[in-house]
Coordinates of C-alpha atoms in Angstrom, one line a residue:
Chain U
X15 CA 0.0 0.0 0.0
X16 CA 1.2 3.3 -0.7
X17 CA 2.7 5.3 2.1
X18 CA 0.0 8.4 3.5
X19 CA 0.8 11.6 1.8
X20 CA 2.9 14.0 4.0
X21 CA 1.3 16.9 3.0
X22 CA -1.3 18.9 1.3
X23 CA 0.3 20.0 -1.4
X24 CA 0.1 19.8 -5.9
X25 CA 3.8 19.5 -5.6
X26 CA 3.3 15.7 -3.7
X27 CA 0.1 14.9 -5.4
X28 CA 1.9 15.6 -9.0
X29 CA 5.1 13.6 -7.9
X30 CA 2.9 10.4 -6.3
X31 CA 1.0 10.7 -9.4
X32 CA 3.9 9.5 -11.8
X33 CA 3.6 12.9 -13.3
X34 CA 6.7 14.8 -14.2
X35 CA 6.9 17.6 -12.4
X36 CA 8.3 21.1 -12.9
X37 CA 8.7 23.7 -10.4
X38 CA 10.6 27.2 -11.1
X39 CA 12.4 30.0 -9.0
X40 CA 10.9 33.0 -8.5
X41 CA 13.3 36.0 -8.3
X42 CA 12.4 37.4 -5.7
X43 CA 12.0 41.0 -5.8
X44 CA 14.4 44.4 -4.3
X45 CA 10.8 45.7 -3.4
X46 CA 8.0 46.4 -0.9
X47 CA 5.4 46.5 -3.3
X48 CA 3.5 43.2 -3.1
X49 CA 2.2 43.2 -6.7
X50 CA 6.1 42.7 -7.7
X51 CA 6.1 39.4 -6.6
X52 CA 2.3 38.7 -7.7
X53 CA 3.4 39.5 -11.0
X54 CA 6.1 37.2 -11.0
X55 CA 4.3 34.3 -9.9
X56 CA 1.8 34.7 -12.3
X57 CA 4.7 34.1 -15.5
X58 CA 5.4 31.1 -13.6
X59 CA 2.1 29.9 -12.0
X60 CA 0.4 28.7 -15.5
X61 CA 3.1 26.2 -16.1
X62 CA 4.4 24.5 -12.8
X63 CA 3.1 22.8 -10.4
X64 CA 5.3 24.4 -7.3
X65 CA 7.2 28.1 -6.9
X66 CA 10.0 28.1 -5.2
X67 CA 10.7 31.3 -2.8
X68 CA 14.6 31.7 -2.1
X69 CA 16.3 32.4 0.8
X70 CA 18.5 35.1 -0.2
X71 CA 20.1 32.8 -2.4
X72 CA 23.6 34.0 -3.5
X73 CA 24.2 35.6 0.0
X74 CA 22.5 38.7 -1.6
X75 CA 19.9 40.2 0.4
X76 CA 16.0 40.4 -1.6
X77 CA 12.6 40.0 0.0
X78 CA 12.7 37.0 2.4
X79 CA 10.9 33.5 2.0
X80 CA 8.8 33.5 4.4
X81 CA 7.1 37.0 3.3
X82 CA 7.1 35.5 -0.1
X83 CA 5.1 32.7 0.5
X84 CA 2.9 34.6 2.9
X85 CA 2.3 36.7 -0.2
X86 CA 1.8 33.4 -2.4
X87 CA 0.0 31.4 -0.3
X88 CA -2.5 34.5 0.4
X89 CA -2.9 34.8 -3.4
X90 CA -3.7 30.7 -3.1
X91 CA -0.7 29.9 -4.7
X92 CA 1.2 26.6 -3.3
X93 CA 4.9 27.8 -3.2
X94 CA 8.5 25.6 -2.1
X95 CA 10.0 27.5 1.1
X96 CA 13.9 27.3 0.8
X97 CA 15.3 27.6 4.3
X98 CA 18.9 28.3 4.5
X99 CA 21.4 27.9 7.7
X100 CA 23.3 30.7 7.2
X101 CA 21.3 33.7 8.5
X102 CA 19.2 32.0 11.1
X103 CA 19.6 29.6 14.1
X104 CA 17.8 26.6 15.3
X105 CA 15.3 28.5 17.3
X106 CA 14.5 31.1 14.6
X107 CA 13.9 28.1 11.6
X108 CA 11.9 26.3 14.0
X109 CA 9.3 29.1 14.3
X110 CA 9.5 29.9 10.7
X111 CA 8.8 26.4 10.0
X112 CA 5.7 26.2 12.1
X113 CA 4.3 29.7 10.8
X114 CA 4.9 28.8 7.2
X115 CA 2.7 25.5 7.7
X116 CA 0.1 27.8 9.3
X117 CA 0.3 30.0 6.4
X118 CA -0.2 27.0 4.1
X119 CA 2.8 25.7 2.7
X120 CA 3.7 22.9 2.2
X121 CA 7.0 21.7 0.9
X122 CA 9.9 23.0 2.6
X123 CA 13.6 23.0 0.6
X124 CA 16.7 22.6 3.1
X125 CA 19.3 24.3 2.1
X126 CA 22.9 24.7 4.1
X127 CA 23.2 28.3 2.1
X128 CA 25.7 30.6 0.3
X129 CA 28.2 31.6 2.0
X130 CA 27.9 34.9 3.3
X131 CA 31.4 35.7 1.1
X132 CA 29.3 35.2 -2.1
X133 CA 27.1 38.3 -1.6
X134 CA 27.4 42.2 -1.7
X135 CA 27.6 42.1 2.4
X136 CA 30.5 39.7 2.9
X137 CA 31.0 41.4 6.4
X138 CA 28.0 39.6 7.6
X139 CA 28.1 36.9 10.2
X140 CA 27.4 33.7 9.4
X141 CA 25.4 31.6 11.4
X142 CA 25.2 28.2 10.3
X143 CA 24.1 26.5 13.3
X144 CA 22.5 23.9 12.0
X145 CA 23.8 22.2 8.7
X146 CA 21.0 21.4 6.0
X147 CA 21.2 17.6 7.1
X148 CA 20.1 18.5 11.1
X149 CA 18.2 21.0 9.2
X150 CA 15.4 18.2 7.8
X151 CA 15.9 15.9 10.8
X152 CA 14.8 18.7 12.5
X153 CA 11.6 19.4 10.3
X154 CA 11.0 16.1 10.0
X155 CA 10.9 15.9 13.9
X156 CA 8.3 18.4 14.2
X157 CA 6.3 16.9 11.4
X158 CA 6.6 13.0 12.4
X159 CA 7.3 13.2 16.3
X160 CA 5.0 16.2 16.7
X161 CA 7.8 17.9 18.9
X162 CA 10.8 20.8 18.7
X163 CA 14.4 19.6 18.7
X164 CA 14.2 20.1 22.5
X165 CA 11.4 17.5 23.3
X166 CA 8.7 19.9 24.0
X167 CA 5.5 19.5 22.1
X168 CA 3.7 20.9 19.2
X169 CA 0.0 20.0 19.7
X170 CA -0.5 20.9 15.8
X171 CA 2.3 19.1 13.6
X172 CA 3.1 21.1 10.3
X173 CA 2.1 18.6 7.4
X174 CA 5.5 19.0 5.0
X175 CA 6.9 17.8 1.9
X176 CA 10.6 17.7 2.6
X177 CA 13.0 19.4 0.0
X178 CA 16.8 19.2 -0.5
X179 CA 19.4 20.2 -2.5
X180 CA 21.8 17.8 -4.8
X181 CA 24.7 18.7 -6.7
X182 CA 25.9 16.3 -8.8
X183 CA 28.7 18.2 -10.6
X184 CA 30.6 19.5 -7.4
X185 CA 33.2 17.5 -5.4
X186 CA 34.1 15.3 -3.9
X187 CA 31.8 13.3 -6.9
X188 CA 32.5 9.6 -5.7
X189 CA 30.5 11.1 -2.4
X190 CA 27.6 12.7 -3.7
X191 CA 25.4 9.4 -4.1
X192 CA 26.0 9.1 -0.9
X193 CA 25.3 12.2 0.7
X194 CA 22.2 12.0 -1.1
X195 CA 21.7 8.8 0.8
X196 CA 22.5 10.3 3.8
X197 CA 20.1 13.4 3.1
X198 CA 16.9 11.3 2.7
X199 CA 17.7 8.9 5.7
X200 CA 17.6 12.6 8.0
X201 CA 14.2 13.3 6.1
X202 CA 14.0 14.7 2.1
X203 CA 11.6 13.2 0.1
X204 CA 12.2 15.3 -3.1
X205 CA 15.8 17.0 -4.4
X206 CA 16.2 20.0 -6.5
X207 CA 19.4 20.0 -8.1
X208 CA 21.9 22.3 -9.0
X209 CA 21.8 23.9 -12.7
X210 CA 22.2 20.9 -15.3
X211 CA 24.7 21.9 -18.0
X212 CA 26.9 18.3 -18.3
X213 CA 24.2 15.7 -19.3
X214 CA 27.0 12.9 -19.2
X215 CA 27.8 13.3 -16.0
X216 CA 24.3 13.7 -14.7
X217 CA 23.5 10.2 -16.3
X218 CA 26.7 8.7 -14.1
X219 CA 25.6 10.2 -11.0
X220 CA 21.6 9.3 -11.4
X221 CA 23.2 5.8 -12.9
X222 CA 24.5 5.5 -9.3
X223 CA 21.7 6.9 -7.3
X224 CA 19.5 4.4 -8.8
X225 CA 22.2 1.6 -8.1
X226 CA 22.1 2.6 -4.4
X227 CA 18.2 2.2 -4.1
X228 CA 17.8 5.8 -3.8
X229 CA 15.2 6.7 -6.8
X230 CA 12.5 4.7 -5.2
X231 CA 12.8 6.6 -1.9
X232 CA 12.8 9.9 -3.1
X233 CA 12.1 12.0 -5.7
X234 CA 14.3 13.5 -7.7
X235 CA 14.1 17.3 -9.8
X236 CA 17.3 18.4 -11.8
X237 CA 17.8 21.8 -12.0
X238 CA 17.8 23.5 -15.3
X239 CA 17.9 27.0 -17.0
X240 CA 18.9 29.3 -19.5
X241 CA 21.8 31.2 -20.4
X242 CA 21.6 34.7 -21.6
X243 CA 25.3 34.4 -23.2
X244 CA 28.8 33.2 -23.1
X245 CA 29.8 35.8 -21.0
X246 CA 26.2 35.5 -18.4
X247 CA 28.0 31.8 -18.7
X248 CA 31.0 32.6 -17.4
X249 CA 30.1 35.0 -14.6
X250 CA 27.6 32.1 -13.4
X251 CA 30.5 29.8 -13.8
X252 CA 33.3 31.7 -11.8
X253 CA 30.8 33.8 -9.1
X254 CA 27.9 31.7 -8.3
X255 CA 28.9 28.8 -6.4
X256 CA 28.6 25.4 -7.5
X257 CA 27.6 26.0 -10.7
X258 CA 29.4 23.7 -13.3
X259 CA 29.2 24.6 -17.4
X260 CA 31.5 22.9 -19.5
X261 CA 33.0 24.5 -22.1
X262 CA 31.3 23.2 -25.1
X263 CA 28.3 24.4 -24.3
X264 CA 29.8 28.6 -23.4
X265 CA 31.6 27.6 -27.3
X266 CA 28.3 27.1 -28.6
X267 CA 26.9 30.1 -27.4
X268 CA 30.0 31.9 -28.6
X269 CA 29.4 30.8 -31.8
X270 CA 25.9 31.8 -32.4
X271 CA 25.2 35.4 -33.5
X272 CA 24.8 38.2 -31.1
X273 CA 20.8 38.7 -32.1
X274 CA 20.0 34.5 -31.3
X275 CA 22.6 34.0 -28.3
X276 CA 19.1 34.4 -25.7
X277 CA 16.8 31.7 -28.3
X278 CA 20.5 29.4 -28.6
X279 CA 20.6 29.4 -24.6
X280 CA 17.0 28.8 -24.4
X281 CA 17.3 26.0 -27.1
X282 CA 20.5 24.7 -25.1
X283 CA 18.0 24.3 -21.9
X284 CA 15.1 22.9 -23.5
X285 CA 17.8 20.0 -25.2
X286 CA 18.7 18.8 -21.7
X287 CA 15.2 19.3 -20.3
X288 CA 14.1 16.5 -23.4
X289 CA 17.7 14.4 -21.9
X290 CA 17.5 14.0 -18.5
X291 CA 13.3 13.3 -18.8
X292 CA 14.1 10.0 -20.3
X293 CA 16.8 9.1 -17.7
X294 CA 15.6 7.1 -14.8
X295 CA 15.3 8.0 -11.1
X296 CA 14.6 12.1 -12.9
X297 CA 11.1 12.8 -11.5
X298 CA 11.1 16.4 -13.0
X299 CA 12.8 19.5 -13.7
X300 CA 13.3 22.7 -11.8
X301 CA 14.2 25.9 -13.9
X302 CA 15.9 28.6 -12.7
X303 CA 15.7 31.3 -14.8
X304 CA 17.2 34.4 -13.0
X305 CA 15.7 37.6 -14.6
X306 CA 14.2 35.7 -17.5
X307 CA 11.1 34.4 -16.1
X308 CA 9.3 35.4 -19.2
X309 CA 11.8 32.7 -21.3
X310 CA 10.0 29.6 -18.6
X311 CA 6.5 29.4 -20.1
X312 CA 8.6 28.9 -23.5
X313 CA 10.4 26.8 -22.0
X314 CA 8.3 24.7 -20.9
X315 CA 6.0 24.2 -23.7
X316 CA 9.0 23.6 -26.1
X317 CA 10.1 21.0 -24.0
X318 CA 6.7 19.4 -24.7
X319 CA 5.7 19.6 -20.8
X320 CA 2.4 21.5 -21.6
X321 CA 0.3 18.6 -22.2
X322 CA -1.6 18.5 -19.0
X323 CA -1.5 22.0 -17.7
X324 CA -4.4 24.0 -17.8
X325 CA -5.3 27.8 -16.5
X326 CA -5.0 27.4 -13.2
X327 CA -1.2 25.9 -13.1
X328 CA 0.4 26.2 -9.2
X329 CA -2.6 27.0 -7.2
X330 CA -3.9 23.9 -4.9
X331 CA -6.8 23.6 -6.6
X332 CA -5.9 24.0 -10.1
X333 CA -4.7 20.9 -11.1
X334 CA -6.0 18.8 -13.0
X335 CA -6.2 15.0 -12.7
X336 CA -5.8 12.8 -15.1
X337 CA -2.4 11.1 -17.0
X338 CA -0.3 12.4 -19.8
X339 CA -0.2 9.9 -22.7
X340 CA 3.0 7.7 -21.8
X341 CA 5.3 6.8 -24.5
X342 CA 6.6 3.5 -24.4
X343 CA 9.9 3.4 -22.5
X344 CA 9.3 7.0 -21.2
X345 CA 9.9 7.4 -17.5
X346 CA 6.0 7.9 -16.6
X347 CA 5.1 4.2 -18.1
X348 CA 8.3 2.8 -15.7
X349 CA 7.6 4.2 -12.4
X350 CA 4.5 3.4 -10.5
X351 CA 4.0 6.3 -7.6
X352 CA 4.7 4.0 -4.6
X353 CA 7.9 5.2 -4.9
X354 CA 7.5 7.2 -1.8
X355 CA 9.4 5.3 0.9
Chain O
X12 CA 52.9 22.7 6.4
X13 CA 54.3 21.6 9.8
X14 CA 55.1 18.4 10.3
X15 CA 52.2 18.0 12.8
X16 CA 50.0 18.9 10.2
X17 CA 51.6 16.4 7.7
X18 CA 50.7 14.0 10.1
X19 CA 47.0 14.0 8.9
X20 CA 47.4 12.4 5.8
X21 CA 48.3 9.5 8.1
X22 CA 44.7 8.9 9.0
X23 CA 45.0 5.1 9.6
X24 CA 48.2 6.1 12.0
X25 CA 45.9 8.6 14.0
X26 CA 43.6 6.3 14.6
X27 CA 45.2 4.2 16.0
X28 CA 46.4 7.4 18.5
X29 CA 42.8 8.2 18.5
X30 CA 41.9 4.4 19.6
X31 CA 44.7 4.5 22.6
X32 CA 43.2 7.9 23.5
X33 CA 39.5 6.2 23.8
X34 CA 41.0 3.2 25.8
X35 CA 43.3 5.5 28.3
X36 CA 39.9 8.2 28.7
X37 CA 37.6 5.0 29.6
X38 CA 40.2 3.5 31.8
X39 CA 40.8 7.1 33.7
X40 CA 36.6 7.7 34.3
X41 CA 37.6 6.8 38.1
X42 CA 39.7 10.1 37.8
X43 CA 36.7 12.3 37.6
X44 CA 35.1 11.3 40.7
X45 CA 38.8 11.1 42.7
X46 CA 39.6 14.9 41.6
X47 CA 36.3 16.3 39.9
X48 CA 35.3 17.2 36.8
X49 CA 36.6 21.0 36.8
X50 CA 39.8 19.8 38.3
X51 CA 40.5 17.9 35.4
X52 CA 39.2 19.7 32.6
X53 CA 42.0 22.2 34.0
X54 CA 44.6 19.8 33.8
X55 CA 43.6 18.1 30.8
X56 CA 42.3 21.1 28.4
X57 CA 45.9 23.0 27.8
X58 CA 47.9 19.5 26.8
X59 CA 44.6 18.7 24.4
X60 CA 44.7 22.4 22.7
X61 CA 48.2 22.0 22.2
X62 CA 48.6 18.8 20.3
X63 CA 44.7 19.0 18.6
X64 CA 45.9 21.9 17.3
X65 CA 48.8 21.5 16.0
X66 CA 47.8 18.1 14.2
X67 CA 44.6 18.9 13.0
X68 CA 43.9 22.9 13.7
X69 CA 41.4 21.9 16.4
X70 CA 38.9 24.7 17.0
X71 CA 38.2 23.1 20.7
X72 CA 34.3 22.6 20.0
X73 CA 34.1 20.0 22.8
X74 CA 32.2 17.6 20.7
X75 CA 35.5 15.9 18.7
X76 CA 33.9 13.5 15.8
X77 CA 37.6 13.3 14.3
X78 CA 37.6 9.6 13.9
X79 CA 34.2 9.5 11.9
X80 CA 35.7 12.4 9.5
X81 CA 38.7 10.8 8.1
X82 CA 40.7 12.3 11.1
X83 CA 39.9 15.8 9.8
X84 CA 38.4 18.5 11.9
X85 CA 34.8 19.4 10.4
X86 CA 34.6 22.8 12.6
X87 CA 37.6 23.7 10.3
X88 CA 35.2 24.3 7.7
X89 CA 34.5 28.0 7.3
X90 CA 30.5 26.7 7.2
X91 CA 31.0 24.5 10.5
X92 CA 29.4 21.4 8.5
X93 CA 29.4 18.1 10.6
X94 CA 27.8 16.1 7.8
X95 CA 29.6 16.5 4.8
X96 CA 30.3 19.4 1.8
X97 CA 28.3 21.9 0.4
X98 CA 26.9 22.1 -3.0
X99 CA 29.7 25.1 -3.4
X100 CA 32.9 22.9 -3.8
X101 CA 35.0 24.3 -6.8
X102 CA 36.1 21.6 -9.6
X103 CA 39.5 21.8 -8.4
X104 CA 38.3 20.7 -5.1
X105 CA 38.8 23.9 -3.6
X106 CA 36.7 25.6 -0.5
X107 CA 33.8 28.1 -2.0
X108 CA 34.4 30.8 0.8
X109 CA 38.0 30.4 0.7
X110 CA 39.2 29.9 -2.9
X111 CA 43.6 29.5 -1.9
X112 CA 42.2 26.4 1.0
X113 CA 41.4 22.8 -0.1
X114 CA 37.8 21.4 0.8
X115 CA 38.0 20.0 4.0
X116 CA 35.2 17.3 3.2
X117 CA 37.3 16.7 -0.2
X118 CA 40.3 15.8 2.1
X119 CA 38.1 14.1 4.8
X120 CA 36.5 11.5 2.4
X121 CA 39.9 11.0 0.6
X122 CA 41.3 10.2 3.9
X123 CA 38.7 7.9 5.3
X124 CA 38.9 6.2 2.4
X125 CA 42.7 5.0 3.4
X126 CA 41.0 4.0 6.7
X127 CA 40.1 0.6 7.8
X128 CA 38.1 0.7 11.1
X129 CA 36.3 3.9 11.2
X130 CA 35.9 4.6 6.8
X131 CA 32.0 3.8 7.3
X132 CA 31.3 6.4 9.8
X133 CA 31.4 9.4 7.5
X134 CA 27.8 8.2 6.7
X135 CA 26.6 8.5 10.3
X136 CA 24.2 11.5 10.6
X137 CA 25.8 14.1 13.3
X138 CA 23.9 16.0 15.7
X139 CA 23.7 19.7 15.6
X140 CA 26.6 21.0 17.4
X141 CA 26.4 21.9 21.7
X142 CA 27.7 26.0 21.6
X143 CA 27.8 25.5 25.3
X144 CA 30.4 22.9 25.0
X145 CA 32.7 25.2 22.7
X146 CA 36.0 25.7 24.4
X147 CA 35.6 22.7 26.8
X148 CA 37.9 19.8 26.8
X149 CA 36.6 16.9 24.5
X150 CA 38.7 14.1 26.4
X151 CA 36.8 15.2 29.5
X152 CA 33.5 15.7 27.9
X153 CA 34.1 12.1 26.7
X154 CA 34.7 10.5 29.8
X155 CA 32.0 12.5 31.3
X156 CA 29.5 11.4 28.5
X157 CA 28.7 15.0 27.5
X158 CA 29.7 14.8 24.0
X159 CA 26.9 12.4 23.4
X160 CA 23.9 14.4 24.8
X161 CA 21.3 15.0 22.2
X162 CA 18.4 17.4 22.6
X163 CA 15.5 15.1 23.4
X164 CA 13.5 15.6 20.0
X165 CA 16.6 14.4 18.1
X166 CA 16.3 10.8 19.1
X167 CA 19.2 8.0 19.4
X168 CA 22.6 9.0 20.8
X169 CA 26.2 8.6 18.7
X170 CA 28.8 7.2 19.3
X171 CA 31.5 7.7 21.4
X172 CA 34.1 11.1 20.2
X173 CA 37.3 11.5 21.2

């Protein structure tokens, strides 16, 4: 029998389902005005099934996750919280964690963080109390023990879908597997990867994950968006950390005419979205798309993931049951949804 | 790099220091109660700092995990991570907040791999960190069994530092 659902949430419901899922970053806006981040989430809200709400990713400071998602949720939207260690302690996430499922949402992405070096305020003090391994043991505490780290009770328990982050491309390679392993033991029933620019080495790493077991215990999104140009390609490579692009594909861009370098990187993304969908133990894609949200619908529907998504996209209620058409030998006619646990 | 410090890409070595450390700590609990706790953590926490650090750069968390870590300190790591690296490694293996310094994890799993008895317990999930150990001596908070206090939400208790 399959496991119970651990939350309330499309992004579970789309997963169990066999579906493939996508879910995309919103960039969070340098704003107070509310309708900045409506208007965002709108772009993405037609086409996936979960937003995610950074954390002040990059170490640079925007509009926090939690007043993002208090926003989203408000506006009925069903958002991924990313909670990183580096700018709060155990006591603060706790609390966040608990208002966030009383604000309605319902998966929850564990991250250790940026270092506080990577951002505009490097003289910052980092916190990182907890690393993003405690982190979900911690959640997962609350959700499944119904109590704090300390013991003490929560007479409500915050129904979450447990995120966490996977990078396949950084080293020590031989370990990643395994700290994925390690990862879903303290608590993550999805990943979100880092960007996907090296299919090959993708295919190794999820060739391993499945070896170890891992791809029927949790569910796994790889990370994917597009470049702007070879030199967006380079500063991504050499500033944001973790972020592996090989050279071939910053020499095709190169190559390609100033006037088509944005529709070359989009058709560069949409080529590895239409890769790593027929690999097994790849559950979905998550595109991150920094200040090119308007390139994801595209995206999206070139990459032939349209097919059951109606008006309505992200909110709870919008989805709409029913499965896509599998192909023979396509990942959806493989996995059965039980995959959960 | 000292010679002390050299000494760490001889994990299998260490261990076996580390193991004779365990034994001699276990065999000395009677100590505690004969001259107390404070009297000893006196004693013992100066000749601890002094070798810890110059072997392994020991940042005197209280909590020591060294043998489960390929003999490598994790609070040396600029994000204090007790259960492995970040997603920010560089390709060449090098630490994403300090670019000149080599991963700690990278050099941790390369050494636990040369390991025998302790290369499976990198895989065994840490507990958060006890700030109100920091500074305290980790032999003493081994005999005495602090080291291994969880908070009561986190569940089963690990094994034995040094």
């Amino acid at each position: 029998m399959l496991p119970p659902p651990k939350s309330d949430g499309r992004l579970e419901k789309v997963l169990r389902a066999g579906l493939f899922a996508v879910t995309a970053e919103l960039n969070p806006p340098d704003s107070a005005d509310p309708h900045h981040v409506f208007d965002a989430a709108l772009v993405l809200s037609q086409v996936c099934d979960a937003i995610n709400a950074t954390d002040a990713s990059g170490a640079h400071c925007h509009m926090s996750s939690v007043a993002i998602c208090a926003l989203l949720t408000h506006a009925g939207y069903s958002p991924v919280m990313q909670v990183s260690c580096r700018d709060r302690n155990r006591i603060a996430i706790q609390g966040d964690v608990l208002g966030a499922a009383a604000m309605g949402v319902h998966n929850i992405l564990c991250l250790t963080g940026d270092d506080v070096t990577a951002g505009d305020q490097p003289g910052a003090k980092r916190v990182f109390d907890l690393d993003s391994i405690q982190l979900l043991r911690t959640i997962r505490t609350m959700r499944d023990e119904g109590c704090y780290m300390s013991g003490r009770e929560i007479t409500v328990r915050p129904r979450l879908f447990l995120g966490a982050a996977s990078n396949p491309f950084a080293p020590p390679l031989d370990w990643r597997p395994h700290r994925m392993a390690k990862k879903i033991e303290a608590g993550a029933d999805f990943f979100q990867s880092q960007y996907c620019f090296d299919v090959p080495q993708l295919e190794s790493f999820m060739k391993r994950v499945c070896d170890l077991g891992l791809d029927e215990k949790a569910y796994f999104l790889v990370g994917v968006g597009p470049l702007r140009s070879e030199r967006a390609a380079e500063f991504m490579r050499s500033n944001v950390p973790g972020v592996h692009i090989p050279d071939h594909v910053i020499e095709r861009l190169r190559k390609t005419p100033k006037q088509h370098k944005r529709a070359e990187g989009k058709k560069i993304c949409v080529e590895i979205i239409q890769q790593v969908r027929e690999m097994a133990g790849v559950h979905g894609v998550h595109l991150m798309a920094y200040r090119q949200e308007e390139l994801v619908a595209e995206i999206v529907e070139e990459a032939g993931l349209m097919v059951r998504r109606t008006a309505g996209g992200a909110t709870p209620n919008g989805w709409r049951a029913g499965r896509r058409p599998a192909r023979p030998g396509s990942h959806d006619a493989r996995r059965h949804p039980d995959g959960n646990d | 790099m000292g010679l002390a410090r050299r000494l760490q890409n001889h994990p299998r070595l260490l261990a076996v220091g580390y193991k004779a450390n365990l034994w001699i700590a276990m065999k000395l609990k009677f100590a505690i109660r004969m001259v107390g706790e404070k009297r000893l953590a006196r004693w013992l926490s100066a000749p601890e700092e002094f070798t810890k650090r110059r072997i392994f750069d020991c940042k005197m968390c209280g909590q020591c995990i060294l043998h489960s870590t390929g003999m490598t300190c994790p609070m040396t790591c600029p994000k204090n991570l007790r259960n492995g690296p970040c997603g920010g490694v560089r390709p060449n293996g090098h630490c994403e907040v300090e670019p000149e310094m080599r991963c700690i994890w990278v050099e941790a799993f390369e050494r636990s791999q040369m390991m025998t008895t302790y290369k499976d317990e990198l895989h065994i999930l840490q507990p958060p960190v006890d700030r109100q150990l920091e500074g305290s001596s980790a032999w003493v908070n081994l005999m005495t069994g602090k080291d291994r206090v969880t908070p009561a939400g986190w569940g089963d208790t690990p094994r034995a530092g040094g």
